[in-house]
mmCIF file of C-alpha atoms (C1' of nucleotides) in Angstrom:
data_model
loop_
_atom_site.group_PDB
_atom_site.id
_atom_site.type_symbol
_atom_site.label_atom_id
_atom_site.label_comp_id
_atom_site.label_asym_id
_atom_site.label_seq_id
_atom_site.Cartn_x
_atom_site.Cartn_y
_atom_site.Cartn_z
ATOM 1 C CA MET A 1 -18.127 -39.254 -14.282
ATOM 2 C CA PRO A 2 -15.322 -37.044 -13.105
ATOM 3 C CA GLU A 3 -15.205 -34.322 -11.005
ATOM 4 C CA LEU A 4 -13.651 -34.327 -7.456
ATOM 5 C CA PRO A 5 -16.496 -36.225 -5.287
ATOM 6 C CA GLU A 6 -16.611 -38.750 -8.337
ATOM 7 C CA VAL A 7 -13.528 -39.374 -8.813
ATOM 8 C CA GLU A 8 -13.256 -40.057 -4.518
ATOM 9 C CA THR A 9 -15.974 -42.133 -4.760
ATOM 10 C CA VAL A 10 -14.436 -44.273 -7.409
ATOM 11 C CA LYS A 11 -11.102 -44.053 -5.129
ATOM 12 C CA GLU A 12 -12.907 -45.272 -2.061
ATOM 13 C CA THR A 13 -14.852 -47.860 -3.504
ATOM 14 C CA LEU A 14 -12.045 -49.290 -5.786
ATOM 15 C CA LYS A 15 -9.685 -49.111 -2.372
ATOM 16 C CA GLN A 16 -12.039 -51.242 -0.485
ATOM 17 C CA GLN A 17 -12.009 -53.903 -3.733
ATOM 18 C CA ILE A 18 -8.994 -53.896 -5.207
ATOM 19 C CA VAL A 19 -6.132 -53.192 -2.925
ATOM 20 C CA GLY A 20 -3.892 -56.055 -2.296
ATOM 21 C CA LYS A 21 -4.244 -57.919 -5.738
ATOM 22 C CA THR A 22 -1.671 -58.695 -7.473
ATOM 23 C CA ILE A 23 -1.799 -58.524 -11.472
ATOM 24 C CA ALA A 24 -1.260 -61.656 -13.323
ATOM 25 C CA ASP A 25 -2.078 -59.577 -17.001
ATOM 26 C CA VAL A 26 -2.885 -56.555 -19.045
ATOM 27 C CA THR A 27 -4.919 -56.675 -22.356
ATOM 28 C CA VAL A 28 -4.274 -53.262 -23.895
ATOM 29 C CA ILE A 29 -7.192 -52.906 -26.920
ATOM 30 C CA TYR A 30 -6.943 -49.384 -27.285
ATOM 31 C CA GLY A 31 -3.356 -48.270 -26.816
ATOM 32 C CA LYS A 32 -3.835 -44.223 -27.251
ATOM 33 C CA LEU A 33 -4.665 -43.799 -23.664
ATOM 34 C CA ILE A 34 -1.336 -44.748 -22.029
ATOM 35 C CA LYS A 35 0.665 -41.679 -22.308
ATOM 36 C CA ASN A 36 4.675 -41.601 -23.071
ATOM 37 C CA GLN A 37 4.962 -45.578 -23.105
ATOM 38 C CA ASP A 38 4.125 -48.276 -25.610
ATOM 39 C CA ALA A 39 1.426 -50.727 -24.747
ATOM 40 C CA GLU A 40 4.345 -53.506 -23.841
ATOM 41 C CA SER A 41 6.545 -51.228 -21.463
ATOM 42 C CA PHE A 42 2.745 -50.472 -20.043
ATOM 43 C CA LYS A 43 2.235 -54.117 -18.965
ATOM 44 C CA GLN A 44 5.765 -55.381 -17.885
ATOM 45 C CA ALA A 45 5.815 -52.497 -15.163
ATOM 46 C CA LEU A 46 2.831 -53.833 -13.869
ATOM 47 C CA ILE A 47 2.731 -57.411 -14.512
ATOM 48 C CA GLY A 48 3.184 -59.335 -11.043
ATOM 49 C CA ASN A 49 3.144 -55.925 -9.064
ATOM 50 C CA THR A 50 0.464 -55.796 -6.225
ATOM 51 C CA LEU A 51 -1.829 -52.833 -5.897
ATOM 52 C CA ARG A 52 -0.624 -51.191 -2.336
ATOM 53 C CA ASN A 53 -3.033 -47.954 -2.432
ATOM 54 C CA ILE A 54 -5.164 -45.588 -4.050
ATOM 55 C CA GLY A 55 -4.536 -42.140 -4.091
ATOM 56 C CA ARG A 56 -6.260 -38.898 -5.948
ATOM 57 C CA TYR A 57 -5.406 -35.182 -5.927
ATOM 58 C CA GLY A 58 -8.022 -33.326 -7.837
ATOM 59 C CA LYS A 59 -9.475 -35.412 -10.625
ATOM 60 C CA TYR A 60 -6.134 -37.599 -10.878
ATOM 61 C CA LEU A 61 -6.255 -41.135 -9.319
ATOM 62 C CA PHE A 62 -2.860 -42.743 -8.352
ATOM 63 C CA PHE A 63 -2.398 -46.357 -8.121
ATOM 64 C CA HIS A 64 0.421 -47.041 -6.013
ATOM 65 C CA PHE A 65 2.414 -50.294 -6.858
ATOM 66 C CA ALA A 66 5.858 -51.147 -5.600
ATOM 67 C CA GLY A 67 8.394 -48.395 -7.559
ATOM 68 C CA VAL A 68 5.490 -47.311 -9.913
ATOM 69 C CA VAL A 69 2.500 -45.124 -9.523
ATOM 70 C CA LEU A 70 0.031 -45.592 -12.470
ATOM 71 C CA ILE A 71 -1.840 -42.138 -12.744
ATOM 72 C CA VAL A 72 -5.048 -42.558 -14.324
ATOM 73 C CA HIS A 73 -7.379 -39.254 -15.531
ATOM 74 C CA LEU A 74 -11.098 -39.933 -16.413
ATOM 75 C CA ARG A 75 -11.419 -37.058 -18.241
ATOM 76 C CA MET A 76 -14.812 -36.557 -19.363
ATOM 77 C CA GLU A 77 -16.978 -40.512 -19.713
ATOM 78 C CA GLY A 78 -13.934 -42.830 -18.015
ATOM 79 C CA LYS A 79 -15.100 -45.592 -15.789
ATOM 80 C CA PHE A 80 -14.021 -48.770 -14.041
ATOM 81 C CA PHE A 81 -15.524 -51.775 -13.794
ATOM 82 C CA LEU A 82 -15.097 -55.164 -11.784
ATOM 83 C CA LYS A 83 -15.695 -58.313 -13.584
ATOM 84 C CA PRO A 84 -15.173 -61.640 -13.478
ATOM 85 C CA PHE A 85 -12.283 -62.961 -15.577
ATOM 86 C CA SER A 86 -14.571 -65.190 -17.733
ATOM 87 C CA GLU A 87 -16.830 -62.304 -18.459
ATOM 88 C CA PRO A 88 -16.794 -61.392 -22.759
ATOM 89 C CA TYR A 89 -15.227 -57.950 -23.118
ATOM 90 C CA GLN A 90 -17.432 -55.188 -24.128
ATOM 91 C CA LYS A 91 -17.784 -52.367 -26.257
ATOM 92 C CA HIS A 92 -15.724 -49.375 -24.925
ATOM 93 C CA GLU A 93 -13.402 -51.387 -22.434
ATOM 94 C CA HIS A 94 -10.176 -50.658 -23.453
ATOM 95 C CA ILE A 95 -7.794 -51.618 -20.859
ATOM 96 C CA ILE A 96 -8.326 -54.504 -18.897
ATOM 97 C CA PHE A 97 -6.562 -55.351 -15.652
ATOM 98 C CA SER A 98 -6.624 -58.949 -15.087
ATOM 99 C CA PHE A 99 -5.611 -59.927 -11.070
ATOM 100 C CA THR A 100 -4.621 -63.554 -9.917
ATOM 101 C CA ASP A 101 -7.484 -64.458 -8.012
ATOM 102 C CA GLN A 102 -9.284 -64.295 -11.370
ATOM 103 C CA SER A 103 -11.215 -61.019 -11.492
ATOM 104 C CA THR A 104 -10.646 -57.909 -13.615
ATOM 105 C CA LEU A 105 -10.905 -54.644 -13.280
ATOM 106 C CA ARG A 106 -11.548 -53.092 -16.757
ATOM 107 C CA TYR A 107 -11.533 -49.142 -17.388
ATOM 108 C CA HIS A 108 -14.655 -48.150 -19.879
ATOM 109 C CA ASP A 109 -14.431 -44.913 -21.622
ATOM 110 C CA VAL A 110 -17.454 -44.200 -24.546
ATOM 111 C CA ARG A 111 -14.924 -41.293 -25.662
ATOM 112 C CA LYS A 112 -11.633 -42.554 -25.004
ATOM 113 C CA PHE A 113 -10.566 -39.160 -23.489
ATOM 114 C CA GLY A 114 -9.053 -40.792 -20.614
ATOM 115 C CA THR A 115 -5.473 -40.897 -19.748
ATOM 116 C CA MET A 116 -3.324 -43.428 -18.024
ATOM 117 C CA GLU A 117 0.397 -42.965 -17.243
ATOM 118 C CA ILE A 118 3.408 -45.006 -15.363
ATOM 119 C CA VAL A 119 5.586 -42.958 -14.108
ATOM 120 C CA PRO A 120 8.269 -43.947 -11.040
ATOM 121 C CA GLU A 121 7.278 -43.849 -7.638
ATOM 122 C CA GLY A 122 7.773 -40.521 -5.709
ATOM 123 C CA THR A 123 8.040 -38.516 -9.251
ATOM 124 C CA GLU A 124 3.808 -38.171 -9.391
ATOM 125 C CA MET A 125 3.899 -34.887 -7.825
ATOM 126 C CA GLU A 126 6.437 -33.353 -11.090
ATOM 127 C CA VAL A 127 4.339 -34.891 -13.787
ATOM 128 C CA GLU A 128 2.946 -32.444 -16.420
ATOM 129 C CA GLY A 129 -0.709 -31.392 -15.199
ATOM 130 C CA ILE A 130 -0.234 -32.666 -12.112
ATOM 131 C CA LYS A 131 2.529 -30.362 -10.692
ATOM 132 C CA LYS A 132 0.737 -27.584 -11.520
ATOM 133 C CA LEU A 133 -2.482 -27.910 -9.855
ATOM 134 C CA GLY A 134 -3.592 -25.746 -7.613
ATOM 135 C CA LYS A 135 -4.889 -26.059 -3.919
ATOM 136 C CA GLU A 136 -7.715 -28.434 -3.133
ATOM 137 C CA PRO A 137 -10.492 -26.964 -1.427
ATOM 138 C CA PHE A 138 -9.761 -28.358 1.632
ATOM 139 C CA GLY A 139 -7.569 -27.243 4.186
ATOM 140 C CA SER A 140 -7.046 -24.290 6.021
ATOM 141 C CA ASP A 141 -4.251 -22.623 3.287
ATOM 142 C CA PHE A 142 -7.769 -22.347 1.135
ATOM 143 C CA THR A 143 -8.935 -19.348 1.620
ATOM 144 C CA ASP A 144 -10.095 -16.010 0.709
ATOM 145 C CA SER A 145 -6.856 -14.313 -0.140
ATOM 146 C CA TYR A 146 -5.585 -17.354 -1.709
ATOM 147 C CA ILE A 147 -8.681 -17.172 -4.581
ATOM 148 C CA TYR A 148 -8.219 -13.484 -4.390
ATOM 149 C CA ASP A 149 -4.926 -13.558 -5.514
ATOM 150 C CA LYS A 150 -5.426 -15.957 -8.063
ATOM 151 C CA ILE A 151 -8.307 -14.271 -9.820
ATOM 152 C CA TYR A 152 -8.038 -10.363 -9.100
ATOM 153 C CA LYS A 153 -6.072 -9.259 -11.841
ATOM 154 C CA SER A 154 -8.048 -11.247 -14.414
ATOM 155 C CA THR A 155 -10.381 -10.330 -17.440
ATOM 156 C CA ARG A 156 -11.799 -13.892 -17.608
ATOM 157 C CA PRO A 157 -14.897 -14.813 -16.281
ATOM 158 C CA ILE A 158 -15.256 -16.516 -13.051
ATOM 159 C CA LYS A 159 -16.525 -19.354 -13.847
ATOM 160 C CA SER A 160 -13.514 -20.069 -15.884
ATOM 161 C CA LEU A 161 -10.932 -18.701 -13.481
ATOM 162 C CA LEU A 162 -12.431 -21.518 -11.015
ATOM 163 C CA LEU A 163 -12.552 -24.464 -13.892
ATOM 164 C CA ASP A 164 -9.128 -23.691 -13.833
ATOM 165 C CA GLN A 165 -7.525 -27.021 -12.678
ATOM 166 C CA GLU A 166 -4.416 -24.444 -11.279
ATOM 167 C CA ILE A 167 -6.388 -22.406 -9.613
ATOM 168 C CA VAL A 168 -8.543 -24.734 -7.439
ATOM 169 C CA ALA A 169 -8.043 -28.656 -8.371
ATOM 170 C CA GLY A 170 -11.338 -30.800 -8.597
ATOM 171 C CA LEU A 171 -14.085 -28.342 -9.717
ATOM 172 C CA GLY A 172 -15.738 -28.936 -12.588
ATOM 173 C CA ASN A 173 -18.837 -27.855 -14.790
ATOM 174 C CA ILE A 174 -21.202 -29.137 -12.328
ATOM 175 C CA TYR A 175 -20.089 -28.025 -9.524
ATOM 176 C CA VAL A 176 -18.515 -24.441 -10.380
ATOM 177 C CA ASP A 177 -22.175 -23.801 -11.189
ATOM 178 C CA GLU A 178 -23.971 -24.875 -7.990
ATOM 179 C CA VAL A 179 -20.891 -22.843 -6.061
ATOM 180 C CA LEU A 180 -21.876 -19.673 -7.879
ATOM 181 C CA PHE A 181 -25.007 -19.558 -7.338
ATOM 182 C CA LEU A 182 -24.588 -20.435 -3.641
ATOM 183 C CA SER A 183 -22.437 -17.316 -3.835
ATOM 184 C CA GLY A 184 -24.827 -15.087 -5.462
ATOM 185 C CA LEU A 185 -22.200 -14.359 -8.801
ATOM 186 C CA ASP A 186 -23.227 -14.355 -11.972
ATOM 187 C CA PRO A 187 -20.610 -16.900 -13.749
ATOM 188 C CA ARG A 188 -19.426 -14.233 -16.782
ATOM 189 C CA ARG A 189 -18.452 -11.317 -13.999
ATOM 190 C CA PRO A 190 -14.325 -10.894 -14.512
ATOM 191 C CA GLY A 191 -12.273 -12.010 -12.078
ATOM 192 C CA LYS A 192 -11.192 -8.471 -11.385
ATOM 193 C CA ASP A 193 -14.801 -7.585 -10.335
ATOM 194 C CA VAL A 194 -15.195 -10.386 -7.653
ATOM 195 C CA SER A 195 -14.295 -8.710 -4.080
ATOM 196 C CA ARG A 196 -12.500 -10.133 -1.494
ATOM 197 C CA ILE A 197 -15.784 -10.966 0.499
ATOM 198 C CA GLU A 198 -16.666 -12.632 -2.231
ATOM 199 C CA ALA A 199 -13.441 -14.817 -2.949
ATOM 200 C CA GLY A 200 -13.960 -15.530 0.619
ATOM 201 C CA MET A 201 -18.033 -16.795 -0.127
ATOM 202 C CA ILE A 202 -16.104 -18.652 -2.872
ATOM 203 C CA ALA A 203 -13.878 -20.684 -0.653
ATOM 204 C CA LYS A 204 -16.662 -21.474 1.649
ATOM 205 C CA ASN A 205 -18.924 -22.456 -1.173
ATOM 206 C CA CYS A 206 -16.319 -25.004 -2.657
ATOM 207 C CA ARG A 207 -15.824 -26.634 0.635
ATOM 208 C CA LYS A 208 -19.808 -26.796 1.308
ATOM 209 C CA VAL A 209 -20.675 -27.861 -1.915
ATOM 210 C CA LEU A 210 -17.731 -30.683 -2.339
ATOM 211 C CA GLU A 211 -18.180 -31.735 1.074
ATOM 212 C CA LYS A 212 -21.868 -32.487 0.769
ATOM 213 C CA ALA A 213 -21.509 -34.304 -2.709
ATOM 214 C CA ILE A 214 -18.460 -36.642 -1.305
ATOM 215 C CA ASN A 215 -20.914 -37.308 1.312
ATOM 216 C CA LEU A 216 -23.821 -38.445 -0.834
ATOM 217 C CA GLY A 217 -21.023 -40.490 -3.741
ATOM 218 C CA GLY A 218 -21.431 -37.710 -6.142
ATOM 219 C CA THR A 219 -23.254 -36.893 -8.964
ATOM 220 C CA THR A 220 -25.056 -39.041 -11.788
ATOM 221 C CA ILE A 221 -26.476 -37.399 -14.659
ATOM 222 C CA ARG A 222 -26.953 -38.410 -18.113
ATOM 223 C CA SER A 223 -25.381 -41.902 -16.859
ATOM 224 C CA TYR A 224 -26.200 -44.650 -19.527
ATOM 225 C CA THR A 225 -24.782 -47.483 -17.890
ATOM 226 C CA SER A 226 -24.319 -47.980 -13.556
ATOM 227 C CA SER A 227 -20.759 -48.071 -13.100
ATOM 228 C CA LEU A 228 -18.655 -48.955 -10.264
ATOM 229 C CA GLY A 229 -18.688 -46.653 -7.423
ATOM 230 C CA VAL A 230 -21.140 -43.985 -9.501
ATOM 231 C CA SER A 231 -24.283 -44.383 -7.904
ATOM 232 C CA GLY A 232 -24.534 -40.821 -6.551
ATOM 233 C CA ARG A 233 -27.008 -38.767 -4.914
ATOM 234 C CA PHE A 234 -25.930 -35.477 -5.320
ATOM 235 C CA GLN A 235 -28.396 -34.980 -8.511
ATOM 236 C CA ASN A 236 -31.170 -34.720 -6.215
ATOM 237 C CA GLU A 237 -29.745 -31.480 -4.714
ATOM 238 C CA LEU A 238 -28.366 -29.612 -7.347
ATOM 239 C CA ASN A 239 -29.554 -25.806 -7.062
ATOM 240 C CA VAL A 240 -29.231 -24.946 -10.773
ATOM 241 C CA HIS A 241 -27.248 -27.061 -13.069
ATOM 242 C CA THR A 242 -29.381 -29.302 -15.033
ATOM 243 C CA ARG A 243 -32.084 -27.265 -14.482
ATOM 244 C CA LYS A 244 -33.336 -24.941 -17.453
ATOM 245 C CA GLY A 245 -36.628 -23.331 -17.246
ATOM 246 C CA LEU A 246 -37.425 -24.959 -13.924
ATOM 247 C CA PRO A 247 -38.122 -22.364 -10.863
ATOM 248 C CA CYS A 248 -35.328 -21.212 -8.668
ATOM 249 C CA LEU A 249 -35.171 -22.617 -5.442
ATOM 250 C CA LYS A 250 -34.640 -20.074 -3.924
ATOM 251 C CA CYS A 251 -36.346 -16.832 -5.967
ATOM 252 C CA GLY A 252 -39.082 -18.966 -7.774
ATOM 253 C CA ASN A 253 -37.808 -17.105 -11.068
ATOM 254 C CA SER A 254 -36.469 -19.435 -14.099
ATOM 255 C CA ILE A 255 -33.024 -20.700 -14.161
ATOM 256 C CA GLU A 256 -31.355 -19.867 -17.945
ATOM 257 C CA LYS A 257 -29.002 -21.619 -19.527
ATOM 258 C CA THR A 258 -26.140 -19.732 -21.172
ATOM 259 C CA ARG A 259 -22.590 -20.119 -22.469
ATOM 260 C CA VAL A 260 -19.439 -19.513 -20.714
ATOM 261 C CA GLY A 261 -15.846 -20.088 -21.691
ATOM 262 C CA GLY A 262 -17.564 -22.395 -23.903
ATOM 263 C CA ARG A 263 -19.184 -24.479 -21.555
ATOM 264 C CA GLY A 264 -22.990 -24.640 -20.836
ATOM 265 C CA THR A 265 -23.930 -22.769 -17.497
ATOM 266 C CA TYR A 266 -26.560 -22.589 -15.572
ATOM 267 C CA TYR A 267 -27.529 -19.824 -13.573
ATOM 268 C CA CYS A 268 -30.699 -18.193 -12.139
ATOM 269 C CA PRO A 269 -30.482 -14.652 -13.581
ATOM 270 C CA SER A 270 -32.259 -12.740 -10.653
ATOM 271 C CA CYS A 271 -30.098 -14.163 -7.521
ATOM 272 C CA GLN A 272 -26.522 -14.055 -9.374
ATOM 273 C CA LYS A 273 -24.959 -10.708 -10.063
ATOM 274 C "C1'" DA B 1 -31.514 -36.182 -40.091
ATOM 275 C "C1'" DA B 2 -27.531 -33.220 -39.508
ATOM 276 C "C1'" DG B 3 -25.892 -30.910 -36.585
ATOM 277 C "C1'" DG B 4 -25.278 -29.396 -31.792
ATOM 278 C "C1'" DG B 5 -24.298 -31.007 -27.097
ATOM 279 C "C1'" DT B 6 -22.223 -33.324 -23.459
ATOM 280 C "C1'" DG B 7 -19.116 -34.534 -15.830
ATOM 281 C "C1'" DT B 8 -12.263 -32.738 -19.870
ATOM 282 C "C1'" DT B 9 -7.909 -30.213 -20.763
ATOM 283 C "C1'" DG B 10 -3.963 -29.650 -23.624
ATOM 284 C "C1'" DA B 11 -2.250 -27.495 -27.801
ATOM 285 C "C1'" DA B 12 -2.807 -23.946 -31.162
ATOM 286 C "C1'" DA B 13 -4.390 -19.618 -32.631
ATOM 287 C "C1'" DG B 14 -5.150 -14.686 -31.441
ATOM 288 C "C1'" DG C 1 2.310 -13.433 -21.251
ATOM 289 C "C1'" DC C 2 -2.976 -13.898 -21.290
ATOM 290 C "C1'" DT C 3 -7.379 -15.394 -23.456
ATOM 291 C "C1'" DT C 4 -9.753 -17.540 -26.702
ATOM 292 C "C1'" DT C 5 -11.300 -21.500 -29.813
ATOM 293 C "C1'" DC C 6 -10.302 -26.163 -31.348
ATOM 294 C "C1'" DA C 7 -9.846 -31.103 -31.326
ATOM 295 C "C1'" DA C 8 -9.361 -35.502 -29.373
ATOM 296 C "C1'" DC C 9 -13.953 -39.045 -29.821
ATOM 297 C "C1'" DA C 10 -18.663 -41.566 -29.549
ATOM 298 C "C1'" DC C 11 -23.222 -41.293 -28.704
ATOM 299 C "C1'" DC C 12 -27.960 -38.476 -27.631
ATOM 300 C "C1'" DC C 13 -31.390 -35.150 -28.381
ATOM 301 C "C1'" DT C 14 -33.786 -31.850 -31.028
#
DNA sequence: AAGGGTGTTGAAAG
DNA sequence: GCTTTCAACACCCT
């Protein structure tokens, strides 16, 4: 479930549900999710600690405890479920955080791509993969010039550039397709062939798409189970993504699917040049 | 019914 | 450097 709007939704939901709870125990079933640390020291860093707050940057979640921060990336299919202690473990539940009030937070990840890492408080922005993240599309410094400077020399397709987290933090496959549709740009167009004006359209449409998606609780497609905070409604607003063969909502021509930078890509051949 | 595709990203290869 | 391909893993769809 993980692009910026979905991660934001998870963050907000979890904030309401578990901030203030104290960890009584941690059960690590699949330890490979944990980076730079063994399961035992991971547990010891958390047991007895109270969750103070939850933050987000790009697609990363930050669980703030006293002295340490737990950094989580959901990758392709990571989900959190809040369940009573008595509930038996289910398949694909890899790490269980038990709280002193008998509730448990369970990390569920069919493909096991997600990551968890504990770092000292205050060092979280220096962590590999985070320190190089680009700007999020909110805020006055996310401008046509910011985008243009990042792409104007590149031969890579504009879609790949916008998926690059070092350029825009938080966009993923769904929302990039939507941003390029609204901007009227062919996803295969090389970055060097995108004008400053068009870069401005991209900046504006990133904000538009992400804000709307956040307000609707994100997008839920191909979800096998309902997960905490992931009953999104933005799937009803998609213009191109998942709409192969359906009429373009702007011009009526058929939406096509192709492959750009190894990713499935939906676009309208007549609206996007 | 085997093979390609999947909301991601880092490492390896060219 | 910069760009492209592939691997990590399990499951769904053709």
